[in-house]
Short mmCIF file of N, CA, C and O in Angstrom, two decimals:
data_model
loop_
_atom_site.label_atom_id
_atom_site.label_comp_id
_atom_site.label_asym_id
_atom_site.label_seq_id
_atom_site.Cartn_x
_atom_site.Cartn_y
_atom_site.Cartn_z
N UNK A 1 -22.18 21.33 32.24
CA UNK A 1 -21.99 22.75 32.15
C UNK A 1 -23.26 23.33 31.55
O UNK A 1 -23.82 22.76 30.61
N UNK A 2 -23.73 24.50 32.08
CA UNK A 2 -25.12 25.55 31.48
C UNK A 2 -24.59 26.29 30.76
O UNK A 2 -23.68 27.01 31.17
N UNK A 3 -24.93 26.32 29.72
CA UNK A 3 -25.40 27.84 28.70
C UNK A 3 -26.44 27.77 28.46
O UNK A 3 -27.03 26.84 27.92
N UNK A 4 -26.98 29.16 28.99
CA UNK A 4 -28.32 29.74 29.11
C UNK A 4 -29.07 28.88 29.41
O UNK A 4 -28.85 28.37 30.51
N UNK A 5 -30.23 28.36 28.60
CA UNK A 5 -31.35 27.52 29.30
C UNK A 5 -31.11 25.81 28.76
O UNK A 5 -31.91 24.92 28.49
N UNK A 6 -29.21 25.87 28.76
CA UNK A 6 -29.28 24.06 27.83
C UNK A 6 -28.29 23.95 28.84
O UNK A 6 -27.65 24.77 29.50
N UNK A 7 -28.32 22.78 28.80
CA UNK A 7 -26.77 21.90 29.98
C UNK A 7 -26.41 21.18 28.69
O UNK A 7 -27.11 20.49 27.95
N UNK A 8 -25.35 21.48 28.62
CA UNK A 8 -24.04 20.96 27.63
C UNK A 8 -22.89 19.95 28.53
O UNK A 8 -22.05 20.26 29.37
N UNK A 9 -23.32 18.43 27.86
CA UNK A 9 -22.70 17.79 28.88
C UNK A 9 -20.90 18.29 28.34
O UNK A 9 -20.45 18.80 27.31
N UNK A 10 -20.25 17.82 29.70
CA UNK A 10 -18.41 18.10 29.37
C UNK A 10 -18.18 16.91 28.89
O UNK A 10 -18.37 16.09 29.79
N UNK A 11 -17.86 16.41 27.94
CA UNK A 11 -17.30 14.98 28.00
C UNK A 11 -15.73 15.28 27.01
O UNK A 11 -15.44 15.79 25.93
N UNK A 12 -14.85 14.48 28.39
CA UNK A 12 -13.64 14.33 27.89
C UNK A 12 -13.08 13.00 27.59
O UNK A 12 -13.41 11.93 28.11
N UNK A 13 -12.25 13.20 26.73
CA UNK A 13 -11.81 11.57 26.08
C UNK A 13 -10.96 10.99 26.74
O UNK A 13 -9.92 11.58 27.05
N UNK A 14 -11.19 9.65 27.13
CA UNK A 14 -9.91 9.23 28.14
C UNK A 14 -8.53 9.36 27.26
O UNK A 14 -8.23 9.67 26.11
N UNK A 15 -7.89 8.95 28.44
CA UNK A 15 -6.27 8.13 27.77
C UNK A 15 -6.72 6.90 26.90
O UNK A 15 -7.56 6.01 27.00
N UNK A 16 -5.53 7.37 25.78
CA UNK A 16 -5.95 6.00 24.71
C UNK A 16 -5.13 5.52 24.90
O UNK A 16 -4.46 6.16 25.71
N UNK A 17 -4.42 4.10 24.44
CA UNK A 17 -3.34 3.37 24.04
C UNK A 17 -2.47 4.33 22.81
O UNK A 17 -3.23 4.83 21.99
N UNK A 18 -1.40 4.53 22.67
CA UNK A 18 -0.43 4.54 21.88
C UNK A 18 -0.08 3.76 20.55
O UNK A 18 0.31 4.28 19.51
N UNK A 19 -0.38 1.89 20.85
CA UNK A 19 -0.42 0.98 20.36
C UNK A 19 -1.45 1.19 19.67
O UNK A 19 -2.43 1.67 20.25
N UNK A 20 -1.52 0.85 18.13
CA UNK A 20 -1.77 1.00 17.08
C UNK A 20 -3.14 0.01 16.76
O UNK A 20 -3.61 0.84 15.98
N UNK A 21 -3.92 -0.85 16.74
CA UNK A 21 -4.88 -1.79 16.44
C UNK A 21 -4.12 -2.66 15.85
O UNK A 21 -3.17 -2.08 15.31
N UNK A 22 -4.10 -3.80 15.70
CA UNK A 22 -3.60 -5.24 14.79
C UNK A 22 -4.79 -5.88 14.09
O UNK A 22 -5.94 -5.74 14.50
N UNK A 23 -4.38 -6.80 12.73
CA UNK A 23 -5.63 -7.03 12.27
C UNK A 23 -6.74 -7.64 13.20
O UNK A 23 -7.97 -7.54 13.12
N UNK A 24 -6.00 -8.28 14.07
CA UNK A 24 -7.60 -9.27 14.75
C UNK A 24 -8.14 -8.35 15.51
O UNK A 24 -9.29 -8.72 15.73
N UNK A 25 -7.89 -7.12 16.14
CA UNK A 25 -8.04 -5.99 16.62
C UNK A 25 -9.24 -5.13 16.07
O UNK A 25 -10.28 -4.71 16.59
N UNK A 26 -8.76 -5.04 14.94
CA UNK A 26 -9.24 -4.27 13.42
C UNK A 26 -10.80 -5.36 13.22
O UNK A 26 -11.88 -4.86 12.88
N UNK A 27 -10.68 -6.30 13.39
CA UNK A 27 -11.60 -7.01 12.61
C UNK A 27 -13.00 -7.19 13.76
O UNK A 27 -14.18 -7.31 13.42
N UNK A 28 -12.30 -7.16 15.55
CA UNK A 28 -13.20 -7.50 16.21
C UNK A 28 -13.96 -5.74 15.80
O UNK A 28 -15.03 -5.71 15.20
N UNK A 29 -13.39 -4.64 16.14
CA UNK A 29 -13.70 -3.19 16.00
C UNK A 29 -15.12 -3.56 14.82
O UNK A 29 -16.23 -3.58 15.35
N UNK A 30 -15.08 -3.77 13.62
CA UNK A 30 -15.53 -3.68 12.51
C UNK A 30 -16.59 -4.37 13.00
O UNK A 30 -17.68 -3.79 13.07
N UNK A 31 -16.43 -5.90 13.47
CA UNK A 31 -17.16 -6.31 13.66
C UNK A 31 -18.95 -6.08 15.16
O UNK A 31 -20.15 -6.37 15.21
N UNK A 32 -18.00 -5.46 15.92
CA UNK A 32 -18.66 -4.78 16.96
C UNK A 32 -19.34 -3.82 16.34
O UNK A 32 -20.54 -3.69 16.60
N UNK A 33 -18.75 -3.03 15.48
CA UNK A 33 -19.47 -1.75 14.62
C UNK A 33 -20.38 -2.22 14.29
O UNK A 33 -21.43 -2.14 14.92
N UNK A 34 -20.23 -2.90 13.15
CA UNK A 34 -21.69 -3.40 12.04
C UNK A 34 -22.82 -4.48 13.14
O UNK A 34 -23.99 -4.27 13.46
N UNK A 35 -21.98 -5.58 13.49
CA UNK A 35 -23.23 -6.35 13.77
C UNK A 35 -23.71 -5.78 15.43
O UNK A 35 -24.90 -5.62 15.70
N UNK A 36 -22.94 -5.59 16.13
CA UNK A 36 -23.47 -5.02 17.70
C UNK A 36 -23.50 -3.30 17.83
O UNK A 36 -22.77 -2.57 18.50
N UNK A 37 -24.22 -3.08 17.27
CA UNK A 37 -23.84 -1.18 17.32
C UNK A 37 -24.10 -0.82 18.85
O UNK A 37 -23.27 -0.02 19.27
N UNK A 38 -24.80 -1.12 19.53
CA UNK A 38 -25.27 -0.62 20.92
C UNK A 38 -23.92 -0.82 21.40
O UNK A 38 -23.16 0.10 21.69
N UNK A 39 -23.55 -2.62 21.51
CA UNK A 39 -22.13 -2.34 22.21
C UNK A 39 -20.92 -1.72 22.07
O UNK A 39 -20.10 -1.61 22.98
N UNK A 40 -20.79 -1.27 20.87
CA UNK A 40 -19.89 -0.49 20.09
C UNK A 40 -19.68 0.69 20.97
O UNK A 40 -18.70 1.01 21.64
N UNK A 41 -21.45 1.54 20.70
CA UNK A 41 -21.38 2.83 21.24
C UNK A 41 -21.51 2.77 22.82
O UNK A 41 -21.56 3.85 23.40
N UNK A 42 -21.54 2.05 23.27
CA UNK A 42 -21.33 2.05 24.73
C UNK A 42 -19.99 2.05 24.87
O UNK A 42 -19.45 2.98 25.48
N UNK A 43 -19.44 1.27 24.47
CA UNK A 43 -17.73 1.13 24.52
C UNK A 43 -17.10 2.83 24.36
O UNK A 43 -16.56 3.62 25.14
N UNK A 44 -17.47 2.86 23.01
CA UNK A 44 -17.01 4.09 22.77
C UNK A 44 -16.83 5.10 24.00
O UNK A 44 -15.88 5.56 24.64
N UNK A 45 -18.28 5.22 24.01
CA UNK A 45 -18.86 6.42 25.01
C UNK A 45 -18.01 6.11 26.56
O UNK A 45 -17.51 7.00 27.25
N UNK A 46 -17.99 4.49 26.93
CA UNK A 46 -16.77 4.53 27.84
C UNK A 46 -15.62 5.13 28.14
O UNK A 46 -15.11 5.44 29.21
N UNK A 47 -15.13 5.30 26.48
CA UNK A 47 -14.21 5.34 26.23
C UNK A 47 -12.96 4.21 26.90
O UNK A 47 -12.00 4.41 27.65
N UNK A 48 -13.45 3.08 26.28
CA UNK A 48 -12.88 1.59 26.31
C UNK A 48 -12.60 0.77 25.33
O UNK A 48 -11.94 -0.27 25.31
N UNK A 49 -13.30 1.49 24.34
CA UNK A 49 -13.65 0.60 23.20
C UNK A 49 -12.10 0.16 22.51
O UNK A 49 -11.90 -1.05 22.39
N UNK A 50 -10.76 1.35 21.96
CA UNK A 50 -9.78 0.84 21.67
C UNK A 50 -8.91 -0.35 22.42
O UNK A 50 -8.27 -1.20 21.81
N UNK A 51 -9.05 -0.23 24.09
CA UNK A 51 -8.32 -0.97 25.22
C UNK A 51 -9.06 -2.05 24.97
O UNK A 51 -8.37 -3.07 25.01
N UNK A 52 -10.40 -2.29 24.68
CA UNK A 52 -11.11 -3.49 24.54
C UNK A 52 -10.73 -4.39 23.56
O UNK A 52 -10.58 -5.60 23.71
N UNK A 53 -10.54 -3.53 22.21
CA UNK A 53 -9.91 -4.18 20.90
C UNK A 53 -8.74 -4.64 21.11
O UNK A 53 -8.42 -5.83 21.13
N UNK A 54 -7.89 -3.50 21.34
CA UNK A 54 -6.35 -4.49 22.13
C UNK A 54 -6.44 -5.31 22.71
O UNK A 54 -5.53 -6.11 22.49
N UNK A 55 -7.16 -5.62 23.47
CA UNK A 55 -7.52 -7.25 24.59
C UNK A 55 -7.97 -7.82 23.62
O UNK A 55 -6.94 -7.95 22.95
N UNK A 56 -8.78 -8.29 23.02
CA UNK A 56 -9.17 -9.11 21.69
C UNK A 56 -8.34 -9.16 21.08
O UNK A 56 -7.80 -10.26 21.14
N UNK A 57 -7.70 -8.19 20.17
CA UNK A 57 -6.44 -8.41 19.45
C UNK A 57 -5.19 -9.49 20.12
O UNK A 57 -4.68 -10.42 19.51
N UNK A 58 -4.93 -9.14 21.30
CA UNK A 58 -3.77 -10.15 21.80
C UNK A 58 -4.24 -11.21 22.45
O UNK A 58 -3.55 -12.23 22.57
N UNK A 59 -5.18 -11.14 22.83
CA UNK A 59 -5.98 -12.68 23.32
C UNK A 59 -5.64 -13.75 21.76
O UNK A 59 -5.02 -14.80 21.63
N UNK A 60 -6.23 -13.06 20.97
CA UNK A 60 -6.57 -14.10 19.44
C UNK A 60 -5.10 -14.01 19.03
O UNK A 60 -4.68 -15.06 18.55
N UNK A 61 -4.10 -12.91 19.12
CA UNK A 61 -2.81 -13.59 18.43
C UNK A 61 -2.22 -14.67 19.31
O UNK A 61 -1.92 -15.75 18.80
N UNK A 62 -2.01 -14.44 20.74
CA UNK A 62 -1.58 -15.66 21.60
C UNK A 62 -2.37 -17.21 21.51
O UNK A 62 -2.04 -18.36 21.82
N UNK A 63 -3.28 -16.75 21.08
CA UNK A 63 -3.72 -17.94 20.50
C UNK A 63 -3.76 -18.65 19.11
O UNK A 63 -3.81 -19.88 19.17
N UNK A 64 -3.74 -18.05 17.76
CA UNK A 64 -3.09 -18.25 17.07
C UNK A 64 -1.93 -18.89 17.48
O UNK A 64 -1.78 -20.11 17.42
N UNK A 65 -1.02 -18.01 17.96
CA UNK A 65 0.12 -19.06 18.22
C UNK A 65 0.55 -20.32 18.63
O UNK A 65 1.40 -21.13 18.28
N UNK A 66 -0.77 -20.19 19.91
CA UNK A 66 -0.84 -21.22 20.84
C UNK A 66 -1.44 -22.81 19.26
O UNK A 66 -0.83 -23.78 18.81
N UNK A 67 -2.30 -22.45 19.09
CA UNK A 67 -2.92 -23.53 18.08
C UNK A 67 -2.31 -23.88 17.05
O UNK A 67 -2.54 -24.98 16.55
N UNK A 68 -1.15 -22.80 16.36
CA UNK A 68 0.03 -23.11 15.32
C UNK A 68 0.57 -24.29 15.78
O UNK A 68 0.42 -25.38 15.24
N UNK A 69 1.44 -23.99 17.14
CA UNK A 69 2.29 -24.39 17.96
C UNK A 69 1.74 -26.22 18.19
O UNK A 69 2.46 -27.22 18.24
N UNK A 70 0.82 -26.16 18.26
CA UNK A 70 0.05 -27.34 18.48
C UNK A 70 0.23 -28.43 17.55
O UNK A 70 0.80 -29.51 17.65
N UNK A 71 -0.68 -27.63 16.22
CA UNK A 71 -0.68 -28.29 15.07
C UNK A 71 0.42 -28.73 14.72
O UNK A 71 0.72 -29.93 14.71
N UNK A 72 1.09 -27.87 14.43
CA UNK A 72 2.86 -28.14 13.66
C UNK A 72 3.10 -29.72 14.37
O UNK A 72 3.32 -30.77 13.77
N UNK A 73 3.01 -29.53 15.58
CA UNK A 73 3.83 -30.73 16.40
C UNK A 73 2.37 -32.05 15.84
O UNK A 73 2.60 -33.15 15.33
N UNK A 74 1.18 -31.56 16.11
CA UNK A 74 0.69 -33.05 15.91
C UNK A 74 0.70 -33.23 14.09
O UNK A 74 0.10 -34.15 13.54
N UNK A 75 1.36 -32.34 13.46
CA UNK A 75 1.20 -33.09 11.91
C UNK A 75 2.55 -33.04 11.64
O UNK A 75 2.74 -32.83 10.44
N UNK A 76 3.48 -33.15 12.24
CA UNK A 76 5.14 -33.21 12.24
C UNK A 76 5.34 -32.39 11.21
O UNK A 76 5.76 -32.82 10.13
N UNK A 77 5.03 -30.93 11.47
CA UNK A 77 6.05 -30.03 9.82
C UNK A 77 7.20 -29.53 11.33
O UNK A 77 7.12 -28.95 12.41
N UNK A 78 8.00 -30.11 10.62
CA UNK A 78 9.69 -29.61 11.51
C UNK A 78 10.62 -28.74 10.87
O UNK A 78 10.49 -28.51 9.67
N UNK A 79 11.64 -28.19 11.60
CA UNK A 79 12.64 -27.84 10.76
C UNK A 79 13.37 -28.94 9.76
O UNK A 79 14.12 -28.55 8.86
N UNK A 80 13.07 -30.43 9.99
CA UNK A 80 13.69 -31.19 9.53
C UNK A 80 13.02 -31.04 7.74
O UNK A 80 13.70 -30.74 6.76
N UNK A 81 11.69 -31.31 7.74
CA UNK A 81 10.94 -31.13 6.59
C UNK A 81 11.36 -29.86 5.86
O UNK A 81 11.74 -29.75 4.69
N UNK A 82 11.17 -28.79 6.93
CA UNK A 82 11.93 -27.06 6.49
C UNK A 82 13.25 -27.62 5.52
O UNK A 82 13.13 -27.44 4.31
N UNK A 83 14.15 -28.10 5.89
CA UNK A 83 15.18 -28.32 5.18
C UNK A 83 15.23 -29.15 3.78
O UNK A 83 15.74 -28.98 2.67
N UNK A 84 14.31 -30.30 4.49
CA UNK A 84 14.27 -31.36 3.16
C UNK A 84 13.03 -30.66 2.26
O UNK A 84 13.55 -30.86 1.16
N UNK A 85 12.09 -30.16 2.03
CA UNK A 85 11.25 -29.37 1.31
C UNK A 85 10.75 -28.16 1.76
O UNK A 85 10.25 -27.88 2.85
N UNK A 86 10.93 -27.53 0.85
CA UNK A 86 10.59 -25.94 1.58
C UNK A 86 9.28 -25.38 1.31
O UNK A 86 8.52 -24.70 1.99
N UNK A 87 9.19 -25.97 -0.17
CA UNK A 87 8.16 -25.72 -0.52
C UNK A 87 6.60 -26.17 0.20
O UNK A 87 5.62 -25.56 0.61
N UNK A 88 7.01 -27.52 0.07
CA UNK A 88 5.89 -28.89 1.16
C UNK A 88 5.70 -27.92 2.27
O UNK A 88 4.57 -27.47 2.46
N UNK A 89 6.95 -27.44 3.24
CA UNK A 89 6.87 -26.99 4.66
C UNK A 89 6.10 -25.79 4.77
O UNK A 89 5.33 -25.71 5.73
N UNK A 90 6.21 -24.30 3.49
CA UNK A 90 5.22 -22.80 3.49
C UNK A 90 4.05 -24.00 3.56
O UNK A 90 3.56 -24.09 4.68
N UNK A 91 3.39 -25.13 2.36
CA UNK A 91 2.37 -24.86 2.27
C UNK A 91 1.64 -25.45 3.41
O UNK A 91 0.41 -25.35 3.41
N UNK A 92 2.28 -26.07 4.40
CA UNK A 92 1.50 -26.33 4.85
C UNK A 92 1.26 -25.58 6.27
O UNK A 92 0.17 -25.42 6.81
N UNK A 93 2.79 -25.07 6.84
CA UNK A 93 1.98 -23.70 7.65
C UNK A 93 1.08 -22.51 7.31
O UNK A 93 0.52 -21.69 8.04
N UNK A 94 1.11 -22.65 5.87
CA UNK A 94 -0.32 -21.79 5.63
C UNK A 94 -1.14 -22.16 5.99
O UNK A 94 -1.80 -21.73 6.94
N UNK A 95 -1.34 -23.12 5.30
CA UNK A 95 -2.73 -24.13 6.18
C UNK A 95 -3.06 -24.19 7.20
O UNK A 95 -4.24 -23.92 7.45
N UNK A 96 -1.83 -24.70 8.60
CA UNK A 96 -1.95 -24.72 9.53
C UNK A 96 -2.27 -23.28 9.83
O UNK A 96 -3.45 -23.36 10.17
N UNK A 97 -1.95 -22.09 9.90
CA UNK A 97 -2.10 -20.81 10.23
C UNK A 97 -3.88 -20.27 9.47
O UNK A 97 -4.85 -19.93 10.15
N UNK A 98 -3.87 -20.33 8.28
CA UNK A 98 -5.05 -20.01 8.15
C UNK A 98 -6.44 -20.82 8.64
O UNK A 98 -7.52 -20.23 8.55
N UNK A 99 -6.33 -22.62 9.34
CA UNK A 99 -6.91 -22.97 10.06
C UNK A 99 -6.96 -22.23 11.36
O UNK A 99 -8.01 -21.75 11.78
N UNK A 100 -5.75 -22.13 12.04
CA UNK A 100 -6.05 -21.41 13.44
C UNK A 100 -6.62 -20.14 12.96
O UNK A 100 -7.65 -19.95 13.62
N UNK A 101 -6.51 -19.61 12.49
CA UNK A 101 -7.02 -17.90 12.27
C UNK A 101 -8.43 -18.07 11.98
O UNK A 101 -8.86 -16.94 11.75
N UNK A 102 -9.45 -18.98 11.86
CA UNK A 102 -10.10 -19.24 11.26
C UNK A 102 -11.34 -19.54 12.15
O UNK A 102 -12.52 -19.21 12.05
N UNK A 103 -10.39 -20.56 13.41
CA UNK A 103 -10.97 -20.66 15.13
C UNK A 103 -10.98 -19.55 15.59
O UNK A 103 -12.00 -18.88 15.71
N UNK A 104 -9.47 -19.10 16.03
CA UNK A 104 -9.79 -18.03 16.76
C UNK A 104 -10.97 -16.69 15.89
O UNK A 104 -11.46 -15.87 16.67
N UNK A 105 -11.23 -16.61 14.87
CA UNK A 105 -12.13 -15.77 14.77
C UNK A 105 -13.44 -16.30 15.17
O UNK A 105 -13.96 -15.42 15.86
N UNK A 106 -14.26 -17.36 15.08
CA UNK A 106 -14.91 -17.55 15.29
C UNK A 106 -15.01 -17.76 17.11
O UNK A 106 -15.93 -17.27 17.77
N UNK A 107 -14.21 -18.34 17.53
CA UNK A 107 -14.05 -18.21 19.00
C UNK A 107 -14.04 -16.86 19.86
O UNK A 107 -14.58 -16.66 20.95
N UNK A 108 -13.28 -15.98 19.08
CA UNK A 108 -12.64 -15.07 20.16
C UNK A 108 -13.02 -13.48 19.54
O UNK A 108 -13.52 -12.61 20.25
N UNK A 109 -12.71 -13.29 18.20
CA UNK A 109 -12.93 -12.14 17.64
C UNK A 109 -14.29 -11.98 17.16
O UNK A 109 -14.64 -10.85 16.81
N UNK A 110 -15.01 -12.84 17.10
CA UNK A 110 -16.46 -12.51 16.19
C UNK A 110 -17.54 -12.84 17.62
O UNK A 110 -18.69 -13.27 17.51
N UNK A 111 -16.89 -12.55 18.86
CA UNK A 111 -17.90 -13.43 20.17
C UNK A 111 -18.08 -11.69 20.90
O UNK A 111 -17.67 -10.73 20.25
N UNK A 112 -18.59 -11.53 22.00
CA UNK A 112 -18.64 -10.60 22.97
C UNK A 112 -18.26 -10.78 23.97
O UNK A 112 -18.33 -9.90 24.83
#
């Protein structure tokens, strides 16, 4: 669009998602910000950048899961253990969980 002797570009914002960001979401965003700014603002300026985070975000939780799911079975924490120690059983799906969270960031959320 012209006014007077300047062209004023139109830029309208796409459709966003509804859906809210999740942390691994949150963390790839941050991370695109600070360490890749070009790709950031390209995204942006796409206006892709939230739909992009959502794809990162659920890529890395299905995987989380996927690698929980894994672990649990190759280090036998069962419901059986769940029952006989409860305590033994949190600590060690912490473990197991903050290991996977730990891949998938380095794999999936901290990559391009």
């Amino acid at each position: 669009m012209q006014s007077g002797d300047y062209l004023i570009p139109n830029i309208v914002p796409n459709q966003q998602s509804n859906e809210p960001l999740g942390r691994m979401a949150r963390l790839h965003r941050r991370w695109l910000e600070t360490k890749h700014h070009g790709n950031f603002t390209a995204l942006l300026m796409q206006g892709i950048l939230e739909d992009t985070c959502l794809e990162v975000g659920h890529k890395a939780e299905a995987e989380i899961d996927r690698l929980m799911e894994k672990m649990m079975k190759e280090e036998n924490v069962t419901e059986e253990l769940k029952r006989q120690d409860q305590m033994e059983w949190v600590r060690r799906v912490n473990n197991i969980k903050a290991r996977a969270e730990e891949i998938v960031l380095d794999t999936i959320v901290y990559t391009l």
